[in-house]
Tab-separated table of C-alpha atoms and ligand atoms in Angstrom:
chain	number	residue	atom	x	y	z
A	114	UNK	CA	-27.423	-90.691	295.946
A	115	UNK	CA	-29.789	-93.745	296.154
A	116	UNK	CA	-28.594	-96.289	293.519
A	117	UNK	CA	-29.958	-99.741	292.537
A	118	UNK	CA	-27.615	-102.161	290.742
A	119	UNK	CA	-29.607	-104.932	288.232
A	120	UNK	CA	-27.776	-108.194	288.831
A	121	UNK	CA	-26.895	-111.023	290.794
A	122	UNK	CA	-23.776	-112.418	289.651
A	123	UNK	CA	-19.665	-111.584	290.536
A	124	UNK	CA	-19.705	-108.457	288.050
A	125	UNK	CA	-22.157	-106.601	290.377
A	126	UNK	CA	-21.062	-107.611	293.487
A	127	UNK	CA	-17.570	-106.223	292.385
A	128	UNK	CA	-19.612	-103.064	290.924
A	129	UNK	CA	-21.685	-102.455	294.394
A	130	UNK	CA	-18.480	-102.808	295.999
A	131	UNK	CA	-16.337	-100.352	294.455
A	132	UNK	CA	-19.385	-98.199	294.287
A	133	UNK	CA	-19.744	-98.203	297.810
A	134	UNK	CA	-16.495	-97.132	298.056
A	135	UNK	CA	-17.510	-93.930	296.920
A	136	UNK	CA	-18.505	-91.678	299.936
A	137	UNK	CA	-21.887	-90.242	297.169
A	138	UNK	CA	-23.397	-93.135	297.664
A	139	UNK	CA	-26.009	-93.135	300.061
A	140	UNK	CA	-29.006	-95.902	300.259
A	141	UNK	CA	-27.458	-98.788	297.921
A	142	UNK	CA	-29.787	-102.220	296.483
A	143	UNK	CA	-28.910	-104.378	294.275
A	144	UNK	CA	-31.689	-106.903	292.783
A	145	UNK	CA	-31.930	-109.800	293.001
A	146	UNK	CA	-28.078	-109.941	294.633
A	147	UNK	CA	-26.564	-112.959	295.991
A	148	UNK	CA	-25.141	-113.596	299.813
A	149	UNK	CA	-22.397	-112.051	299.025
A	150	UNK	CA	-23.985	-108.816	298.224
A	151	UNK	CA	-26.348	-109.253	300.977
A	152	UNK	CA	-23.078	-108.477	302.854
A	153	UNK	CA	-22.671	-104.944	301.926
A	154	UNK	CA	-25.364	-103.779	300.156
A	155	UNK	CA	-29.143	-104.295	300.745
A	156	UNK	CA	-30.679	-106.890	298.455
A	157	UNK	CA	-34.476	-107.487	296.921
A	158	UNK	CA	-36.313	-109.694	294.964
A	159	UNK	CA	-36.962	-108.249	291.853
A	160	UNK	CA	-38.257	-109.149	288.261
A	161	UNK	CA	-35.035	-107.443	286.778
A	162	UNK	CA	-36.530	-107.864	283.082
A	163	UNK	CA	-39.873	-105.923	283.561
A	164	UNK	CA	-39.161	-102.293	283.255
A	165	UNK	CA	-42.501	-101.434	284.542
A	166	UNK	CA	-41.074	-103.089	287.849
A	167	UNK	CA	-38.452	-102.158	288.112
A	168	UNK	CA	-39.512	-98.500	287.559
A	169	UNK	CA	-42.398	-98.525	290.211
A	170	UNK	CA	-39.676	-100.149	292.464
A	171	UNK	CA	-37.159	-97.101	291.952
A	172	UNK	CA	-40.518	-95.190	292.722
A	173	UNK	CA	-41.340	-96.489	295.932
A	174	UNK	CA	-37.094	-96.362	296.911
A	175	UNK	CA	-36.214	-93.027	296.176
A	176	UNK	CA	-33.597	-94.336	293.414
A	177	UNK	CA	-31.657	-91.612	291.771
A	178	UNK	CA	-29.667	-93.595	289.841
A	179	UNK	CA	-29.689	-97.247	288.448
A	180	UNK	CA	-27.004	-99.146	287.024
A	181	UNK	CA	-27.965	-102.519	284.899
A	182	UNK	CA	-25.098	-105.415	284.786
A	183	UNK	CA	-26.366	-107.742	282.607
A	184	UNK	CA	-27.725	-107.652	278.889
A	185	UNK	CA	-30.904	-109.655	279.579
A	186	UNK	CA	-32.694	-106.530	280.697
A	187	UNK	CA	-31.083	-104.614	278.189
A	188	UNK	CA	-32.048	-106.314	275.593
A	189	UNK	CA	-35.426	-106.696	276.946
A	190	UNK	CA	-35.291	-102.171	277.243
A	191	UNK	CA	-35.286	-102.044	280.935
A	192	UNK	CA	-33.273	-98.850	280.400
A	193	UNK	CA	-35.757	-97.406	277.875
A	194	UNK	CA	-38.565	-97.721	279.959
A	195	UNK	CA	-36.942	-96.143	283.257
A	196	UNK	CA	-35.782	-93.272	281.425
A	197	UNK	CA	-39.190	-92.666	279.960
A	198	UNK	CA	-39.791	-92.846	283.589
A	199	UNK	CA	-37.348	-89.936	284.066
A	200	UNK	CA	-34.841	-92.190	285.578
A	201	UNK	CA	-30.655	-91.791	285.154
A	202	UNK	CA	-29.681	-94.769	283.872
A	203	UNK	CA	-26.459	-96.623	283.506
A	204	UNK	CA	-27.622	-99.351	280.252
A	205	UNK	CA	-27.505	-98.708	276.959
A	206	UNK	CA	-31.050	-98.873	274.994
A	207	UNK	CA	-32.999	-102.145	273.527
A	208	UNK	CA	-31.765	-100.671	270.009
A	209	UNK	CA	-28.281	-100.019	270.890
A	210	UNK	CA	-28.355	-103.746	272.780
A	211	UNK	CA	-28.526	-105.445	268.978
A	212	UNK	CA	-24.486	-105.077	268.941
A	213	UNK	CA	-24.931	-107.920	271.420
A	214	UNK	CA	-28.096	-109.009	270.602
A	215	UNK	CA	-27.558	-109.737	267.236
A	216	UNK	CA	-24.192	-110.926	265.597
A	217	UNK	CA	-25.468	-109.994	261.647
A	218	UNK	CA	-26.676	-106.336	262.855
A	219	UNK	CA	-23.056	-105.845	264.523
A	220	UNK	CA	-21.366	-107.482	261.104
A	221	UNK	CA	-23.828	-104.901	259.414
A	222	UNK	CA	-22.046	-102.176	261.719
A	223	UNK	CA	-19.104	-102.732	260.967
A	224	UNK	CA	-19.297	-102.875	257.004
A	225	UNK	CA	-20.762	-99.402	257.214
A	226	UNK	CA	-18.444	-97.980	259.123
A	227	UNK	CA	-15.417	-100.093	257.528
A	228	UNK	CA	-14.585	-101.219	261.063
A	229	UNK	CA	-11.668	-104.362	260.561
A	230	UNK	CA	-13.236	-107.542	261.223
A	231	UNK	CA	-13.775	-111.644	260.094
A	232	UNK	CA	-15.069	-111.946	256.939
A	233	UNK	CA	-18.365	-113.225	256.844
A	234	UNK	CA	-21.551	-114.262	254.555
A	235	UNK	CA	-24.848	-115.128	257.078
A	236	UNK	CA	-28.180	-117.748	255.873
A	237	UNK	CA	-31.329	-118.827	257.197
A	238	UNK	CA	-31.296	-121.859	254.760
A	239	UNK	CA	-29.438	-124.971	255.493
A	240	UNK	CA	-27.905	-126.380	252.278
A	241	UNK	CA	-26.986	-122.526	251.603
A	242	UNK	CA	-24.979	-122.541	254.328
A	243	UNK	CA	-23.275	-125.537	254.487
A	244	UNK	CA	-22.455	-125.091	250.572
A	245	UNK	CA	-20.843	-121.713	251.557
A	246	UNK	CA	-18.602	-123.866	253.824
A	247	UNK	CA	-17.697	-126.115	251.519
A	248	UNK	CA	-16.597	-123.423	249.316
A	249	UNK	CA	-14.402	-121.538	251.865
A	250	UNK	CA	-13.266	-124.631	254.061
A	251	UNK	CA	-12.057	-125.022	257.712
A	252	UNK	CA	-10.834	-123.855	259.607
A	253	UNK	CA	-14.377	-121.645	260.286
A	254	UNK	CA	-16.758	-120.230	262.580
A	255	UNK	CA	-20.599	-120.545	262.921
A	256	UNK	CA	-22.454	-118.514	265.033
A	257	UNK	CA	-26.048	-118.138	265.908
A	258	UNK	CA	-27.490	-114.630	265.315
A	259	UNK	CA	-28.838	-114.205	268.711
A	260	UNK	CA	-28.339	-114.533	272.220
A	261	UNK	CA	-27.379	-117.894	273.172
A	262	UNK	CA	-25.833	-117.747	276.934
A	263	UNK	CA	-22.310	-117.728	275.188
A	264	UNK	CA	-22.921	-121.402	273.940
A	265	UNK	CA	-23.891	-120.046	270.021
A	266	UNK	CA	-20.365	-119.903	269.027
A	267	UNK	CA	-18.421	-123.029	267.379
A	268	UNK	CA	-14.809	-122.772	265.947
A	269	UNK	CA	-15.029	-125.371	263.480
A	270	UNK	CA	-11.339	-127.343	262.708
A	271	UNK	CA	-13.106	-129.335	259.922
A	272	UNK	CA	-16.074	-129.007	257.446
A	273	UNK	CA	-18.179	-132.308	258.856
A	274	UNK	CA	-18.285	-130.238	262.397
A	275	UNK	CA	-19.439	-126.831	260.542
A	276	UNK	CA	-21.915	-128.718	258.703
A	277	UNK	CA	-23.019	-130.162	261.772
A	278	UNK	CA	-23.519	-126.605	263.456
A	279	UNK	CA	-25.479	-125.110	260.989
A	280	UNK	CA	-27.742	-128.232	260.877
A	281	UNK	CA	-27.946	-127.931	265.062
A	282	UNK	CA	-28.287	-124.355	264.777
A	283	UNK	CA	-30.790	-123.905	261.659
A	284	UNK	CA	-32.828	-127.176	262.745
A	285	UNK	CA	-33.939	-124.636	266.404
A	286	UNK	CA	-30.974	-125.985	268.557
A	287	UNK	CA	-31.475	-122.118	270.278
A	288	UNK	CA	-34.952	-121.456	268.886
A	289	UNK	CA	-35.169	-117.931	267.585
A	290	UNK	CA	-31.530	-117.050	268.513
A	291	UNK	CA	-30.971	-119.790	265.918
A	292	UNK	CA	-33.159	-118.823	263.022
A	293	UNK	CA	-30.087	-117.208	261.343
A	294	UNK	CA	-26.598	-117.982	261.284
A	295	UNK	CA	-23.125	-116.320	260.533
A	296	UNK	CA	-20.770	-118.196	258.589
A	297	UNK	CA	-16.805	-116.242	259.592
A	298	UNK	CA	-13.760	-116.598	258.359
A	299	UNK	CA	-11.752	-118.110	261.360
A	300	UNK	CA	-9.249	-115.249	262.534
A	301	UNK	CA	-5.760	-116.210	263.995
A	302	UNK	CA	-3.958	-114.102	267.264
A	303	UNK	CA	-4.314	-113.222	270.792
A	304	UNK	CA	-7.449	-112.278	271.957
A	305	UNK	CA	-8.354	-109.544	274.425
A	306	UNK	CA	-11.342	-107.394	275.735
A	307	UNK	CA	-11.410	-103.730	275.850
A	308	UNK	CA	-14.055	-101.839	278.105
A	309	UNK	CA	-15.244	-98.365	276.642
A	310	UNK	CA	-17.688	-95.718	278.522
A	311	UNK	CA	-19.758	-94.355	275.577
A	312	UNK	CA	-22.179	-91.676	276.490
A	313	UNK	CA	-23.099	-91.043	272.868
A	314	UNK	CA	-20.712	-89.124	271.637
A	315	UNK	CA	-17.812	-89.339	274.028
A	316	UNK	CA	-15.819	-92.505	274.074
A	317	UNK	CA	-13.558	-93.490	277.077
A	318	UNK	CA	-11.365	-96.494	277.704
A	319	UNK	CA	-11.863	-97.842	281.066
A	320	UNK	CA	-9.552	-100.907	281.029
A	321	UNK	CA	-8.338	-103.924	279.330
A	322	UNK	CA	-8.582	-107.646	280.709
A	323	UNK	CA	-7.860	-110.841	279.286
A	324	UNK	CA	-10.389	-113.843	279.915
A	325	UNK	CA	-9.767	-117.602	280.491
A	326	UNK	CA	-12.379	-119.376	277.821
A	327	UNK	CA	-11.770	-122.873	278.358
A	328	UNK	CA	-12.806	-124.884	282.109
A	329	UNK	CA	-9.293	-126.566	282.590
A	330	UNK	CA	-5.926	-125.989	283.101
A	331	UNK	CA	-3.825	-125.291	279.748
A	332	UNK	CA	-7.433	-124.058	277.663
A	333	UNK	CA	-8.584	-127.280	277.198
A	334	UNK	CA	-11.973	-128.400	278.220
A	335	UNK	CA	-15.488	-126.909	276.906
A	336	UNK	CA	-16.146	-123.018	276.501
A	337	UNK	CA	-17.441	-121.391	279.971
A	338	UNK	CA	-18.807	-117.869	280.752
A	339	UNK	CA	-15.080	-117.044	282.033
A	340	UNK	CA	-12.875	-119.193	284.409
A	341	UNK	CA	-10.702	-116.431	285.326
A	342	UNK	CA	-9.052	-112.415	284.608
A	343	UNK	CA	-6.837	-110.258	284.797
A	344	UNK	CA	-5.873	-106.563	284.322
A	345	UNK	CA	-4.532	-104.995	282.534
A	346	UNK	CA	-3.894	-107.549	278.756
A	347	UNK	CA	-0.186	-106.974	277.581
A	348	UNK	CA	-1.679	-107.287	274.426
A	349	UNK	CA	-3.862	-104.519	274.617
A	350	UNK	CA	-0.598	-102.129	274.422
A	351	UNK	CA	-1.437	-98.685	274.062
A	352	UNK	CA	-0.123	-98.356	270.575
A	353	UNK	CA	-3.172	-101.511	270.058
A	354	UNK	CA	-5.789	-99.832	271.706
A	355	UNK	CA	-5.256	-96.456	269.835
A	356	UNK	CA	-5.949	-98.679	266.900
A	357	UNK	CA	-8.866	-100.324	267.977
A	358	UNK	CA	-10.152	-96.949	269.441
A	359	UNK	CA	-10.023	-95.244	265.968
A	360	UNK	CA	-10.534	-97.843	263.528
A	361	UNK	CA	-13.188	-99.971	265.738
A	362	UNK	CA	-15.179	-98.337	268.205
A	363	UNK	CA	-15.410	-94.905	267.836
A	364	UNK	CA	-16.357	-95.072	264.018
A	365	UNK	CA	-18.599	-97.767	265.748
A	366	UNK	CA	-20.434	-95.613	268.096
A	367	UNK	CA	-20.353	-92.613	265.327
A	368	UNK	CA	-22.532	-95.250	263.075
A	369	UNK	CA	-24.707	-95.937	265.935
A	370	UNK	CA	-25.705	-92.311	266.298
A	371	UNK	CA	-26.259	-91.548	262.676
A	372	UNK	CA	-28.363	-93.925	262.598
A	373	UNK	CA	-30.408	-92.308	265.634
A	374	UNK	CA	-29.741	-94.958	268.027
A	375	UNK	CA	-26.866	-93.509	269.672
A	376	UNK	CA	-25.195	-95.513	272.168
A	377	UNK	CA	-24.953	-94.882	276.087
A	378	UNK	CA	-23.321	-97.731	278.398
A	379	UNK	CA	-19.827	-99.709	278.510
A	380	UNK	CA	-18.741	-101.427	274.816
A	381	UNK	CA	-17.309	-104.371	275.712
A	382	UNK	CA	-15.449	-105.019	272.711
A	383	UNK	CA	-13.911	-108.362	271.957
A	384	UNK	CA	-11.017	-108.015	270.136
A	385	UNK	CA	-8.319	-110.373	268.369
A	386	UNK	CA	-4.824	-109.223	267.676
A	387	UNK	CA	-2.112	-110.463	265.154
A	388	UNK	CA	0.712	-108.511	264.361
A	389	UNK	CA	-0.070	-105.310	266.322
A	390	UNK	CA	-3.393	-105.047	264.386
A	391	UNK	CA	-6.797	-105.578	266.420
A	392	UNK	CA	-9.911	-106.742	264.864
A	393	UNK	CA	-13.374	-106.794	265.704
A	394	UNK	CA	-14.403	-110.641	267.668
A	395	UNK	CA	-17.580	-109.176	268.889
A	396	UNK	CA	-19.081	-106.655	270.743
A	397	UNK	CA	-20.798	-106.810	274.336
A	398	UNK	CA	-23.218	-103.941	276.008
A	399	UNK	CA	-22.196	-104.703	279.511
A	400	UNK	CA	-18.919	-105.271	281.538
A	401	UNK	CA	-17.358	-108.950	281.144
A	402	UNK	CA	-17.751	-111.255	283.785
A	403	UNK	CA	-15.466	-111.761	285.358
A	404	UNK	CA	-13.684	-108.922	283.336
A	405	UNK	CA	-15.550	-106.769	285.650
A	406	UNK	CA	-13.968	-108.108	288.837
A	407	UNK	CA	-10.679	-107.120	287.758
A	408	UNK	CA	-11.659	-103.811	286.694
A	409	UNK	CA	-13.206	-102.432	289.247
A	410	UNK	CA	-10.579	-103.947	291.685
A	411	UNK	CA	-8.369	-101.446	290.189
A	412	UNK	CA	-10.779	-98.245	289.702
A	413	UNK	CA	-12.594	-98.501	293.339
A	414	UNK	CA	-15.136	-95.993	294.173
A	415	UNK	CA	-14.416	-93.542	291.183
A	416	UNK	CA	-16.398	-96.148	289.198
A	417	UNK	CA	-19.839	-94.111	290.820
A	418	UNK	CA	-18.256	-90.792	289.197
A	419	UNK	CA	-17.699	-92.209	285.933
A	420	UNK	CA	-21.141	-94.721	285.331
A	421	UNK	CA	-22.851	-91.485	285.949
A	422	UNK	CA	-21.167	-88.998	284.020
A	423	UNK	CA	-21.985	-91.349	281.445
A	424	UNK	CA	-25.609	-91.841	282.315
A	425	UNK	CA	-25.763	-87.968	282.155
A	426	UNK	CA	-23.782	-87.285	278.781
A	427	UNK	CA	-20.694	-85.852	280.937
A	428	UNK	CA	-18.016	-88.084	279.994
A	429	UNK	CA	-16.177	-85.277	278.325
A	430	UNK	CA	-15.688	-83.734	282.085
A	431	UNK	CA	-14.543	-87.153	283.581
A	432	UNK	CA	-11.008	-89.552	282.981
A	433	UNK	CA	-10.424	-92.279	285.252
A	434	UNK	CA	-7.478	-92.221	287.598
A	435	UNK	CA	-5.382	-95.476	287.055
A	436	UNK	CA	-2.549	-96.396	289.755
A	437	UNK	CA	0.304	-98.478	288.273
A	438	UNK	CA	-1.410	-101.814	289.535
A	439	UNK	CA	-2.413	-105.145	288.280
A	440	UNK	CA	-5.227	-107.328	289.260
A	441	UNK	CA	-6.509	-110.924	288.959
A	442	UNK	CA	-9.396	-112.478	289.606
A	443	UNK	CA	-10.111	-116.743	289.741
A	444	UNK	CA	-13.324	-118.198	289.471
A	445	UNK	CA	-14.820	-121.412	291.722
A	446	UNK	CA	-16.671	-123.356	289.957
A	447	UNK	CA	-18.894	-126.353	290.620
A	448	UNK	CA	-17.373	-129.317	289.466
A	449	UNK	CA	-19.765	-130.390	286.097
A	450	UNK	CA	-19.807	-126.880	285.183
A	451	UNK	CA	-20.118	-126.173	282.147
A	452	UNK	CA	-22.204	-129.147	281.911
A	453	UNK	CA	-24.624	-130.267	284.613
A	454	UNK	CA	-23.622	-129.703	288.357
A	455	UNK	CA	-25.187	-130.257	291.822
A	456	UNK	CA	-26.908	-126.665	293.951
A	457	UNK	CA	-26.556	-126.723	297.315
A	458	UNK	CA	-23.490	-127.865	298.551
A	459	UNK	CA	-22.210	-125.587	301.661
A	460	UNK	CA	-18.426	-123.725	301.020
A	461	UNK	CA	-16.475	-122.902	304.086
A	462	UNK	CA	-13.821	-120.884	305.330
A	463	UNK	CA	-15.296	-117.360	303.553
A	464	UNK	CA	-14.814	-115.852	307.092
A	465	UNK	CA	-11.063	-115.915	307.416
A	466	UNK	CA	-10.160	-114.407	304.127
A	467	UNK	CA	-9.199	-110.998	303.659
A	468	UNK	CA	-11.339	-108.034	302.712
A	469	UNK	CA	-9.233	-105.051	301.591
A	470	UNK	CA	-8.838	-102.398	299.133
A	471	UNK	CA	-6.640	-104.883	297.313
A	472	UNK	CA	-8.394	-108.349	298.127
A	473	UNK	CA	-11.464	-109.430	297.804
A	474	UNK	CA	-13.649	-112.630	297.325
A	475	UNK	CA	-16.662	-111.681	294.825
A	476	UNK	CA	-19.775	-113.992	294.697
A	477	UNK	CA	-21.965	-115.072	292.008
A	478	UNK	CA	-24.029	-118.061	292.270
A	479	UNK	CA	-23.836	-118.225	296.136
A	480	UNK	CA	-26.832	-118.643	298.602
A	481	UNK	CA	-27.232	-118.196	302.333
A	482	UNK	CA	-29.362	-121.146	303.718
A	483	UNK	CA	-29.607	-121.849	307.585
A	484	UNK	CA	-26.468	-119.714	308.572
A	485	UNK	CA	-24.503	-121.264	305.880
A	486	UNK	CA	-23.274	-120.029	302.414
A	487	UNK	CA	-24.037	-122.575	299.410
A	488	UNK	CA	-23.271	-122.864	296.141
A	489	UNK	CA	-26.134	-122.581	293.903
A	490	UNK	CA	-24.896	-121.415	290.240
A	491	UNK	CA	-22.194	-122.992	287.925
A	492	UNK	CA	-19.665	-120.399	288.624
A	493	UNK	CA	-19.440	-119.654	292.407
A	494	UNK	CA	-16.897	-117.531	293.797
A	495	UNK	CA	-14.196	-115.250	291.829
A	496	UNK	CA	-11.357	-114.757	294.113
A	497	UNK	CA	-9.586	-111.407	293.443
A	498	UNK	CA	-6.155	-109.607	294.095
A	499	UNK	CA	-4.640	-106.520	293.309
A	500	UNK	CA	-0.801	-105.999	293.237
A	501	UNK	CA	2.139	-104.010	292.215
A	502	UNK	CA	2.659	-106.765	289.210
A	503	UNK	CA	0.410	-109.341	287.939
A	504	UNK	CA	2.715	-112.215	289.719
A	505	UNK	CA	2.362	-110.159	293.009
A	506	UNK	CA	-1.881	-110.305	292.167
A	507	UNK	CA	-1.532	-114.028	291.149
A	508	UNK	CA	0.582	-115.038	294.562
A	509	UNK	CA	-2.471	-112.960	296.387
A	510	UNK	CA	-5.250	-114.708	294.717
A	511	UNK	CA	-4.068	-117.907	294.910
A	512	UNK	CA	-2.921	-117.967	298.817
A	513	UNK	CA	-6.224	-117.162	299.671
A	514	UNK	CA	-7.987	-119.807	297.357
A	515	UNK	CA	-6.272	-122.246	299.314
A	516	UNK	CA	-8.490	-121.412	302.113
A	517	UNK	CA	-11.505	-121.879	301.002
A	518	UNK	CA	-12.925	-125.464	302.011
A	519	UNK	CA	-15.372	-126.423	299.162
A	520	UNK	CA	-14.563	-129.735	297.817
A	521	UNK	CA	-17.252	-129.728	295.228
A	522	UNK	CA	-15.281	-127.105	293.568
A	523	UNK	CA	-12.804	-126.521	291.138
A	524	UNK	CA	-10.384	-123.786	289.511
A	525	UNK	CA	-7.960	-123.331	286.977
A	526	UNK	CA	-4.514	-123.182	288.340
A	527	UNK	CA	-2.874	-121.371	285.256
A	528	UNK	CA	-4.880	-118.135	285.299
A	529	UNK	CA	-2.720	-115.378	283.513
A	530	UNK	CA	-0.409	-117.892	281.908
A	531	UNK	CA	0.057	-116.247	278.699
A	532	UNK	CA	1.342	-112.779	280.274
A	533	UNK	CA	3.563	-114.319	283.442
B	699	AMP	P1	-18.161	-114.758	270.516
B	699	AMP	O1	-19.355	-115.233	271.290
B	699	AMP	O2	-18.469	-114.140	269.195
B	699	AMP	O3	-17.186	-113.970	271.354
B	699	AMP	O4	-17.306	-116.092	270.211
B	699	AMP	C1	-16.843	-116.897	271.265
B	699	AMP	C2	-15.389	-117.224	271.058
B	699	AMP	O5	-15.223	-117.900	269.814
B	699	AMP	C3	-14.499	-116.001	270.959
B	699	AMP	O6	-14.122	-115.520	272.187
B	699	AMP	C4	-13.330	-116.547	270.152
B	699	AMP	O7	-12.463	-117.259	271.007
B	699	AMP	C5	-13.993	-117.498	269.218
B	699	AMP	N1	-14.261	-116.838	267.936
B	699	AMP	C6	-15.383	-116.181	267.589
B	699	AMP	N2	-15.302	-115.706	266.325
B	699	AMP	C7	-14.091	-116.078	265.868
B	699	AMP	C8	-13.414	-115.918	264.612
B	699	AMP	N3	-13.978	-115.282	263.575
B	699	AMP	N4	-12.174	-116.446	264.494
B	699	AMP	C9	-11.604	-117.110	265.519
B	699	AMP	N5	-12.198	-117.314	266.710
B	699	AMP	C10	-13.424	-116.809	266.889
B	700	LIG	N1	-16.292	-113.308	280.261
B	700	LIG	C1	-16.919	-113.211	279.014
B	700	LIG	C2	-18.163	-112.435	279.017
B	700	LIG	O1	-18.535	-111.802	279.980
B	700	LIG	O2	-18.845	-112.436	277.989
C-alpha cells in the first residue's frame, strides 16, 4: 500500500512511525514532514489545505491510502474532495469537522442527543453576554465559537475577567472564530481524553491519555498545545469509559448520521470526570498532540490495520490488540513558548538516543539546516517511553531527555504527576 500522511508535527511522525511498522506498507510520504520524518519516511512540500493538490499529488504517487493528522485540512474538506476523487481516506468530512470547528454546533449535538455536558447559553452581542455573566457568576467559561489554535478558551475565576473575554472575543480578538461566543457553566474534576475510531456506524475505543495543559512544572504557567502524555488515564477506568461510550459518543455519532453527516475518523473526546461520571469538555476530529505519541507508542504497526478499516467502513471486523503497557511522552519546548520564542537554534545529541519498539524521540517543529537539526516551532521534540508501568515509562523518558544538549529548551519535570 502507498500511503501519504497530512502533517508535520510529533502526532504524525509518531503515526508514520508505527505505520511503518506495519510490513503493508509499501511507498510511505508524509507532507510537509519535519527532519524527523525525513528520517524514515519520504517527505514533500505540499499545500496540505488544497484538496485539489493534494488529490493530483496522490495522482501522480500512486497513493492508495491517505491519512490526515490535523483539523486544518479537515475543516477546510481535504477529505471530501479526495474521496470525490475516489481516494480511501483516513479524515472525517468538512461537515462532520464542525464538532471541532464549531463549539455551539457541538453544544447543539449534544442537547439533541441528551449527551451530559456544561451548561451553556451562547451570544453574538456584547452587553447580552456579559449580562448573562453577571446573572450566573464566576467561576465561568468563555469560549470562542471557532477555531482559535487552542487559545479561544478562558476559565474565568471572576466576573471583571469574563467580561473582559467576551469584550476581547466579540470586539474580533480571533476574527470570525470570534463572531460568537459560548458562555459555560465552569465544570469541576479530573480531566481526560478518550480516542474513538468511528467509521459511521461502528464506534471503537482506541486509548485513553491524559495531557499536561499548563507550560510549567506544578500546572502553572499559560495554556499550551500540550507539554506532555501519557497512556493509559487512571481516570478513564473502564467502568468511566463505558459511560462516556454510551451516554457521550455513541449517541453522538448516532446524531451525526441522522442528520446525514455521518462521521468517519478518530473522536477525540475531551472529557471531565467527578465522581465516576464523565462529561462532555469538547470534542476533537483528529488524534491529540501529543496524545498521539503515546498512543501509537503502545499500538505500533496495527495502527495501518485499524485507520483503514475505518476509512473503508470495516471497523466491525477489526479490535486493537493492547499489551499490558504504559507509555509517556515529554515535550521540548523553546523557551518563550507559549509566547514568542527564537527559530533556529541547533539541538544536539539526537544521535545517541535510543530508537526502539519502546523508545523513541518524535519531532515536531524541527528543521535540518547545513547537517544540523534546529528548532524551528514552539514545541520541538516529544521524548517518548514505553514500559511495564507508567514509573518504568517516566524513568525511560526522562534518562534520555537528559541527553539531549539544547539549552534554548525547556520541559516540564512533573509529567504524569497526578497518576504516579
Ligand atoms: P477546550 O478548548 O474546550 O478544550 O477548553 C480548553 C480547556 O479549558 C479545557 O481543556 C479545560 O481545561 C478548560 N475548560 C473548558 N471548558 C470548561 C468548563 N466548562 N469547565 C471547566 N473547564 C473547562
Ligand atoms: N493536546 C491537546 C490537543 O491536541 O488538542
Amino acid at each position: 500500500m502507498n500511503i501519504l500522511i497530512l502533517g508535520g508535527g510529533g502526532r504524525e511522525h509518531s503515526l508514520a512511525w508505527a505505520v511503518k511498522q506495519n510490513p503493508k506498507c509499501d511507498r510511505l510520504i508524509v507532507a510537509p514532514g519535519n527532519a524527523g520524518i525525513a528520517q524514515i519516511a519520504e517527505t514533500a512540500a505540499l499545500n496540505i489545505e488544497d484538496g485539489d493538490a493534494v488529490a493530483s499529488f496522490c495522482a501522480d504517487n500512486a497513493i492508495d491510502f491517505v491519512i490526515i493528522g490535523p483539523e486544518a485540512p479537515l475543516a477546510a474538506g481535504v477529505s471530501d474532495v479526495l474521496r470525490a476523487a475516489g481516494l480511501t481516506v483516513f479524515g472525517c468530512s468538512q461537515a462532520a469537522a464542525q464538532l471541532e470547528s464549531s463549539k455551539a454546533f457541538t453544544k447543539a449535538i449534544c442537547d439533541a442527543c441528551a449527551a451530559p455536558t456544561a451548561k451553556y447559553a451562547h451570544f453574538t452581542e456584547t452587553e447580552a453576554a456579559k449580562s448573562y455573566v453577571s446573572k450566573h457568576g464566576a467561576p465561568i467559561v468563555i469560549k470562542a465559537d471557532g477555531l482559535a489554535a487552542g487559545k479561544g478558551v478562558v476559565v474565568a475565576m471572576d466576573i471583571e475577567t469574563a467580561h473582559a473575554a467576551i469584550e476581547d472575543m466579540l470586539g474580533g480578538q480571533f476574527g470570525d472564530a470570534g463572531a460568537e461566543v459560548v458562555i459555560e457553566e465552569f465544570m469541576e474534576g479530573e480531566e481526560a481524553s478518550y480516542f474513538l475510531l468511528c467509521d459511521g456506524e461502528t464506534v471503537l475505543p482506541v486509548g485513553t491519555a491524559q495531557d499536561h495543559k499548563r507550560a510549567f512544572d506544578g500546572d502553572e504557567g499559560p495554556n499550551t498545545g500540550g507539554m506532555g502524555a501519557y497512556s493509559p488515564a487512571p481516570v478513564l477506568s473502564d467502568a468511566v469509559a463505558e459511560k462516556a461510550l454510551t451516554e457521550i459518543i455513541q449517541p453522538t455519532v448516532a446524531e451525526m448520521a441522522k442528520r446525514g453527516t455521518p462521521f468517519q475518523g478518530v473522536l477525540y473526546a475531551g472529557l471531565m470526570i467527578k465522581d465516576g461520571q464523565p462529561r462532555l469538555v469538547e470534542y476533537n476530529v483528529r488524534f491529540g498532540d501529543p496524545e498521539c505519541q503515546v498512543l501509537m507508542m503502545r499500538l505500533g504497526g496495527q495502527i495501518l490495520d485499524l485507520l483503514h478499516a475505518c476509512a473503508t467502513g470495516r471497523l466491525a471486523e477489526v479490535s486493537p490488540k493492547w499489551a499490558d503497557d504504559h507509555a509517556m511522552t515529554i515535550v521540548m519546548a523553546a523557551d518563550g513558548y507559549p509566547g514568542s520564542y527564537e527559530k533556529g537554534t541547533v539541538i544536539k545529541g539526537l544521535e545517541a538516543l535510543p530508537e526502539t519498539s519502546s523508545e523513541m524521540t518524535f519531532h515536531a517543529g524541527t528543521t535540518q539546516a547545513n547537517g544540523a537539526i534546529t528548532a524551528t516551532g514552539g514545541r520541538v521534540l516529544n521524548i517518548t517511553a514505553r514500559g511495564s508501568s507508567l514509573k518504568d515509562a517516566h524513568t525511560k523518558a526522562y534518562a534520555m531527555i537528559k541527553q539531549i544538549d539544547w539549552p534554548e529548551g525547556f520541559y516540564r519535570t512533573d509529567i504524569g504527576h497526578r497518576a504516579l
